[in-house]
C-alpha positions as a Python dict, from the first residue, in 0.01 Angstrom:
ca = {
    (1, 'X'): (0, 0, 0),
    (2, 'X'): (-372, -127, -17),
    (3, 'X'): (-495, -56, -347),
    (4, 'X'): (-832, 127, -199),
    (5, 'X'): (-928, 254, 107),
    (6, 'X'): (-1190, 359, 264),
    (7, 'X'): (-1289, 718, 312),
    (8, 'X'): (-1444, 792, 724),
    (9, 'X'): (-1780, 797, 724),
    (10, 'X'): (-1923, 1168, 760),
    (11, 'X'): (-2196, 1175, 1079),
    (12, 'X'): (-2457, 1334, 970),
    (13, 'X'): (-2705, 1514, 1291),
    (14, 'X'): (-3052, 1393, 1163),
    (15, 'X'): (-3188, 1573, 1455),
    (16, 'X'): (-3120, 1885, 1279),
    (17, 'X'): (-3212, 1883, 968),
    (18, 'X'): (-3550, 1988, 904),
    (19, 'X'): (-3873, 1798, 837),
    (20, 'X'): (-3947, 1843, 480),
    (21, 'X'): (-4281, 2023, 446),
    (22, 'X'): (-4509, 2008, 155),
    (23, 'X'): (-4407, 2206, -177),
    (24, 'X'): (-4626, 2474, -281),
    (25, 'X'): (-4655, 2369, -653),
    (26, 'X'): (-4721, 2017, -548),
    (27, 'X'): (-5063, 1891, -716),
    (28, 'X'): (-5051, 2248, -956),
    (29, 'X'): (-4934, 2138, -1250),
    (30, 'X'): (-5042, 1860, -1437),
    (31, 'X'): (-4857, 1671, -1769),
    (32, 'X'): (-5063, 1561, -2060),
    (33, 'X'): (-5008, 1176, -2100),
    (34, 'X'): (-5039, 1261, -2490),
    (35, 'X'): (-4848, 1543, -2565),
    (36, 'X'): (-4647, 1577, -2233),
    (37, 'X'): (-4772, 1954, -2239),
    (38, 'X'): (-4712, 2106, -1821),
    (39, 'X'): (-5075, 2218, -1773),
    (40, 'X'): (-5188, 2418, -1485),
    (41, 'X'): (-5455, 2149, -1308),
    (42, 'X'): (-5693, 2452, -1259),
    (43, 'X'): (-5719, 2502, -1620),
    (44, 'X'): (-5749, 2154, -1682),
    (45, 'X'): (-6034, 2075, -1435),
    (46, 'X'): (-6231, 2368, -1573),
    (47, 'X'): (-6198, 2185, -1922),
    (48, 'X'): (-6362, 1870, -1790),
    (49, 'X'): (-5987, 1742, -1761),
    (50, 'X'): (-5933, 1721, -2127),
    (51, 'X'): (-5605, 1896, -2268),
    (52, 'X'): (-5636, 2170, -2402),
    (53, 'X'): (-5327, 2106, -2635),
    (54, 'X'): (-5401, 1785, -2798),
    (55, 'X'): (-5741, 1724, -2675),
    (56, 'X'): (-5667, 1426, -2472),
    (57, 'X'): (-5910, 1261, -2261),
    (58, 'X'): (-5753, 1244, -1894),
    (59, 'X'): (-5912, 1011, -1597),
    (60, 'X'): (-6228, 1208, -1466),
    (61, 'X'): (-6372, 1176, -1124),
    (62, 'X'): (-6708, 1006, -1119),
    (63, 'X'): (-6869, 1232, -892),
    (64, 'X'): (-6720, 1558, -1119),
    (65, 'X'): (-6871, 1385, -1377),
    (66, 'X'): (-7207, 1339, -1289),
    (67, 'X'): (-7204, 1692, -1102),
    (68, 'X'): (-7130, 1863, -1453),
    (69, 'X'): (-7336, 1674, -1688),
    (70, 'X'): (-7643, 1673, -1509),
    (71, 'X'): (-7891, 1951, -1440),
    (72, 'X'): (-7754, 2142, -1145),
    (73, 'X'): (-7876, 2001, -823),
    (74, 'X'): (-8078, 1756, -976),
    (75, 'X'): (-7882, 1486, -859),
    (76, 'X'): (-8050, 1247, -595),
    (77, 'X'): (-7797, 926, -458),
    (78, 'X'): (-7951, 627, -373),
    (79, 'X'): (-7761, 329, -242),
    (80, 'X'): (-7461, 520, -59),
    (81, 'X'): (-7550, 266, 248),
    (82, 'X'): (-7430, -31, 36),
    (83, 'X'): (-7088, -184, 128),
    (84, 'X'): (-6892, -500, -5),
    (85, 'X'): (-6822, -834, 201),
    (86, 'X'): (-6596, -1087, 188),
    (87, 'X'): (-6773, -1380, 139),
    (88, 'X'): (-6517, -1602, 66),
    (89, 'X'): (-6259, -1444, 320),
    (90, 'X'): (-6004, -1420, 28),
    (91, 'X'): (-5663, -1320, 98),
    (92, 'X'): (-5337, -1262, -164),
    (93, 'X'): (-5089, -1066, -37),
    (94, 'X'): (-5329, -872, 140),
    (95, 'X'): (-5668, -970, 321),
    (96, 'X'): (-5980, -860, 116),
    (97, 'X'): (-6087, -674, 369),
    (98, 'X'): (-5829, -467, 470),
    (99, 'X'): (-5801, -397, 109),
    (100, 'X'): (-6173, -238, 158),
    (101, 'X'): (-6126, -55, 430),
    (102, 'X'): (-5795, 126, 328),
    (103, 'X'): (-5983, 182, -26),
    (104, 'X'): (-6276, 323, 165),
    (105, 'X'): (-6078, 543, 391),
    (106, 'X'): (-5880, 721, 118),
    (107, 'X'): (-6109, 725, -135),
    (108, 'X'): (-6439, 822, 84),
    (109, 'X'): (-6688, 582, -104),
    (110, 'X'): (-6789, 227, -20),
    (111, 'X'): (-6762, 54, -394),
    (112, 'X'): (-6676, 152, -710),
    (113, 'X'): (-7009, 262, -845),
    (114, 'X'): (-7219, 578, -736),
    (115, 'X'): (-7620, 561, -809),
    (116, 'X'): (-7939, 750, -814),
    (117, 'X'): (-8088, 974, -1046),
    (118, 'X'): (-8094, 1304, -1220),
    (119, 'X'): (-8197, 1545, -1534),
    (120, 'X'): (-8023, 1631, -1843),
    (121, 'X'): (-8163, 1910, -2008),
    (122, 'X'): (-8528, 1862, -1785),
    (123, 'X'): (-8554, 1483, -1910),
    (124, 'X'): (-8526, 1243, -1618),
    (125, 'X'): (-8286, 1027, -1594),
    (126, 'X'): (-8152, 667, -1354),
    (127, 'X'): (-7801, 721, -1387),
    (128, 'X'): (-7468, 565, -1224),
    (129, 'X'): (-7115, 588, -1304),
    (130, 'X'): (-6797, 360, -1213),
    (131, 'X'): (-6561, 474, -960),
    (132, 'X'): (-6211, 364, -1163),
    (133, 'X'): (-5968, 454, -851),
    (134, 'X'): (-6179, 199, -637),
    (135, 'X'): (-6000, -142, -729),
    (136, 'X'): (-6000, -59, -1080),
    (137, 'X'): (-6383, -10, -1118),
    (138, 'X'): (-6406, -356, -1066),
    (139, 'X'): (-6775, -547, -1033),
    (140, 'X'): (-6842, -705, -745),
    (141, 'X'): (-7188, -826, -592),
    (142, 'X'): (-7245, -444, -455),
    (143, 'X'): (-7166, -322, -790),
    (144, 'X'): (-7407, -511, -935),
    (145, 'X'): (-7636, -503, -690),
    (146, 'X'): (-7649, -114, -758),
    (147, 'X'): (-7603, -148, -1118),
    (148, 'X'): (-7915, -334, -1112),
    (149, 'X'): (-8100, -94, -883),
    (150, 'X'): (-8046, 161, -1176),
    (151, 'X'): (-8266, -20, -1444),
    (152, 'X'): (-8509, -118, -1168),
    (153, 'X'): (-8532, 217, -1096),
    (154, 'X'): (-8563, 346, -1411),
    (155, 'X'): (-8827, 123, -1480),
    (156, 'X'): (-9012, 198, -1193),
    (157, 'X'): (-9008, 552, -1281),
    (158, 'X'): (-9073, 546, -1614),
    (159, 'X'): (-8750, 745, -1733),
    (160, 'X'): (-8424, 654, -1915),
    (161, 'X'): (-8100, 448, -1769),
    (162, 'X'): (-7769, 604, -1804),
    (163, 'X'): (-7447, 432, -1696),
    (164, 'X'): (-7065, 533, -1721),
    (165, 'X'): (-6863, 271, -1751),
    (166, 'X'): (-6523, 235, -1689),
    (167, 'X'): (-6366, -113, -1492),
    (168, 'X'): (-6109, -383, -1531),
    (169, 'X'): (-6423, -628, -1529),
    (170, 'X'): (-6512, -874, -1245),
    (171, 'X'): (-6346, -865, -873),
    (172, 'X'): (-6151, -1143, -855),
    (173, 'X'): (-6156, -1145, -477),
    (174, 'X'): (-6538, -1241, -502),
    (175, 'X'): (-6487, -1517, -734),
    (176, 'X'): (-6826, -1679, -885),
    (177, 'X'): (-7044, -1368, -667),
    (178, 'X'): (-6863, -1124, -881),
    (179, 'X'): (-6936, -1346, -1230),
    (180, 'X'): (-7284, -1390, -1133),
    (181, 'X'): (-7345, -1003, -1159),
    (182, 'X'): (-7277, -1062, -1532),
    (183, 'X'): (-7654, -1231, -1575),
    (184, 'X'): (-7783, -1041, -1287),
    (185, 'X'): (-7765, -662, -1456),
    (186, 'X'): (-7805, -828, -1814),
    (187, 'X'): (-8169, -966, -1653),
    (188, 'X'): (-8231, -645, -1514),
    (189, 'X'): (-8184, -461, -1880),
    (190, 'X'): (-8463, -733, -2049),
    (191, 'X'): (-8723, -670, -1797),
    (192, 'X'): (-8655, -299, -1804),
    (193, 'X'): (-8688, -299, -2154),
    (194, 'X'): (-9014, -392, -2174),
    (195, 'X'): (-9090, -14, -2025),
    (196, 'X'): (-8972, 112, -2355),
    (197, 'X'): (-8725, 354, -2279),
    (198, 'X'): (-8375, 380, -2386),
    (199, 'X'): (-8066, 257, -2207),
    (200, 'X'): (-7793, 466, -2289),
    (201, 'X'): (-7418, 350, -2211),
    (202, 'X'): (-7100, 533, -2247),
    (203, 'X'): (-6797, 375, -2216),
    (204, 'X'): (-6471, 543, -2097),
    (205, 'X'): (-6177, 444, -2066),
    (206, 'X'): (-6112, 145, -1988),
    (207, 'X'): (-6430, -69, -2000),
    (208, 'X'): (-6265, -415, -2016),
    (209, 'X'): (-6381, -749, -1901),
    (210, 'X'): (-6683, -880, -1737),
    (211, 'X'): (-6828, -567, -1762),
    (212, 'X'): (-6809, -513, -2117),
    (213, 'X'): (-6892, -849, -2191),
    (214, 'X'): (-7226, -776, -1986),
    (215, 'X'): (-7449, -434, -1953),
    (216, 'X'): (-7228, -233, -2066),
    (217, 'X'): (-7269, -372, -2439),
    (218, 'X'): (-7633, -412, -2410),
    (219, 'X'): (-7741, 5, -2459),
    (220, 'X'): (-7996, 75, -2706),
    (221, 'X'): (-7736, 382, -2809),
    (222, 'X'): (-7385, 334, -2684),
    (223, 'X'): (-7104, 613, -2673),
    (224, 'X'): (-6757, 595, -2624),
    (225, 'X'): (-6490, 879, -2527),
    (226, 'X'): (-6168, 962, -2776),
    (227, 'X'): (-5921, 705, -2759),
    (228, 'X'): (-6105, 456, -2501),
    (229, 'X'): (-5964, 104, -2472),
    (230, 'X'): (-6284, -114, -2476),
    (231, 'X'): (-6275, -478, -2491),
    (232, 'X'): (-6326, -843, -2290),
    (233, 'X'): (-5944, -921, -2273),
    (234, 'X'): (-5660, -698, -2335),
    (235, 'X'): (-5448, -680, -2644),
    (236, 'X'): (-5168, -865, -2543),
    (237, 'X'): (-5381, -1139, -2365),
    (238, 'X'): (-5506, -1158, -2754),
    (239, 'X'): (-5201, -1162, -2931),
    (240, 'X'): (-5052, -1475, -2667),
    (241, 'X'): (-5396, -1652, -2782),
    (242, 'X'): (-5426, -1606, -3109),
    (243, 'X'): (-5020, -1576, -3191),
    (244, 'X'): (-5111, -1286, -3456),
    (245, 'X'): (-5002, -888, -3435),
    (246, 'X'): (-5330, -718, -3394),
    (247, 'X'): (-5413, -410, -3599),
    (248, 'X'): (-5348, -67, -3513),
    (249, 'X'): (-5577, 63, -3282),
    (250, 'X'): (-5752, -275, -3215),
    (251, 'X'): (-6038, -227, -2884),
    (252, 'X'): (-5991, 168, -2940),
    (253, 'X'): (-6344, 352, -2995),
    (254, 'X'): (-6207, 418, -3278),
    (255, 'X'): (-6156, 141, -3447),
    (256, 'X'): (-6501, 17, -3290),
    (257, 'X'): (-6684, 295, -3439),
    (258, 'X'): (-6531, 224, -3856),
    (259, 'X'): (-6657, -153, -3754),
    (260, 'X'): (-6963, -91, -3583),
    (261, 'X'): (-6966, -196, -3253),
    (262, 'X'): (-7049, 153, -3130),
    (263, 'X'): (-7277, 429, -3223),
    (264, 'X'): (-7044, 710, -3187),
    (265, 'X'): (-6755, 890, -3060),
    (266, 'X'): (-6848, 1215, -2838),
    (267, 'X'): (-6591, 1452, -2696),
    (268, 'X'): (-6636, 1526, -2324),
    (269, 'X'): (-6759, 1848, -2388),
    (270, 'X'): (-6981, 1775, -2612),
    (271, 'X'): (-7142, 1513, -2427),
    (272, 'X'): (-7401, 1705, -2213),
    (273, 'X'): (-7572, 1875, -2509),
    (274, 'X'): (-7566, 1488, -2708),
    (275, 'X'): (-7726, 1353, -2391),
    (276, 'X'): (-7986, 1576, -2432),
    (277, 'X'): (-8086, 1562, -2774),
    (278, 'X'): (-8075, 1170, -2747),
    (279, 'X'): (-8331, 1155, -2435),
    (280, 'X'): (-8523, 1410, -2634),
    (281, 'X'): (-8555, 1208, -2930),
    (282, 'X'): (-8620, 892, -2777),
    (283, 'X'): (-8687, 963, -2369),
}
């Protein structure tokens, strides 16, 4: 007798199987990344994507952020028609132009940055916010152009500038075109400052790479959300380079505030009032 035997395969009639439809509970609940509590998604969204149990700040859609923080119906978007191109014909596992096409279709955004003008507490402001979901909020030539126009518009309108940064850094698919945006945006800030209006930089989680190394750190007032990762290179890269263990919480906003790198950490629910206060004093 054989020491093993094959069981006859049971044929499954797949045509008789019903197609699995979307669950009625799908998307109704969210799990907190920090405390693991299950939260009703509608409650989380009403709370500005801040966990009501542990105060953890979850990622927040850029358009929802602008709609909530700016005065009602005051936001006017500019430069929406600008779209990134593929100057290098870049291709890795997928062609860059195909990545752009897929991302645009899924997010209904042309690139990783939204810009325009609005008001906070009645104070006019030229504002921009990163869309991190668009290729990690990476800065290509179009993002750099739109950031530059935020400062140019603020200079022309003689109003304050405000940028919410959340980015993985330069967009490698655009090579040197991406890296040159660091110099371009910094030059725009230098010209803007001659108008004696404040630039408020709000650092979100994460703000890294070329974005952190250029305009994000050049604010007259630099605010950050709690526990945001902020820095040029990631902690693991730094540890591997210097071969030393980094301090606990290194590159988090609390560590940076303690060492004088940022001006204040502001809870998301308090941010609108704090921005209005700063604009009232400096704008």
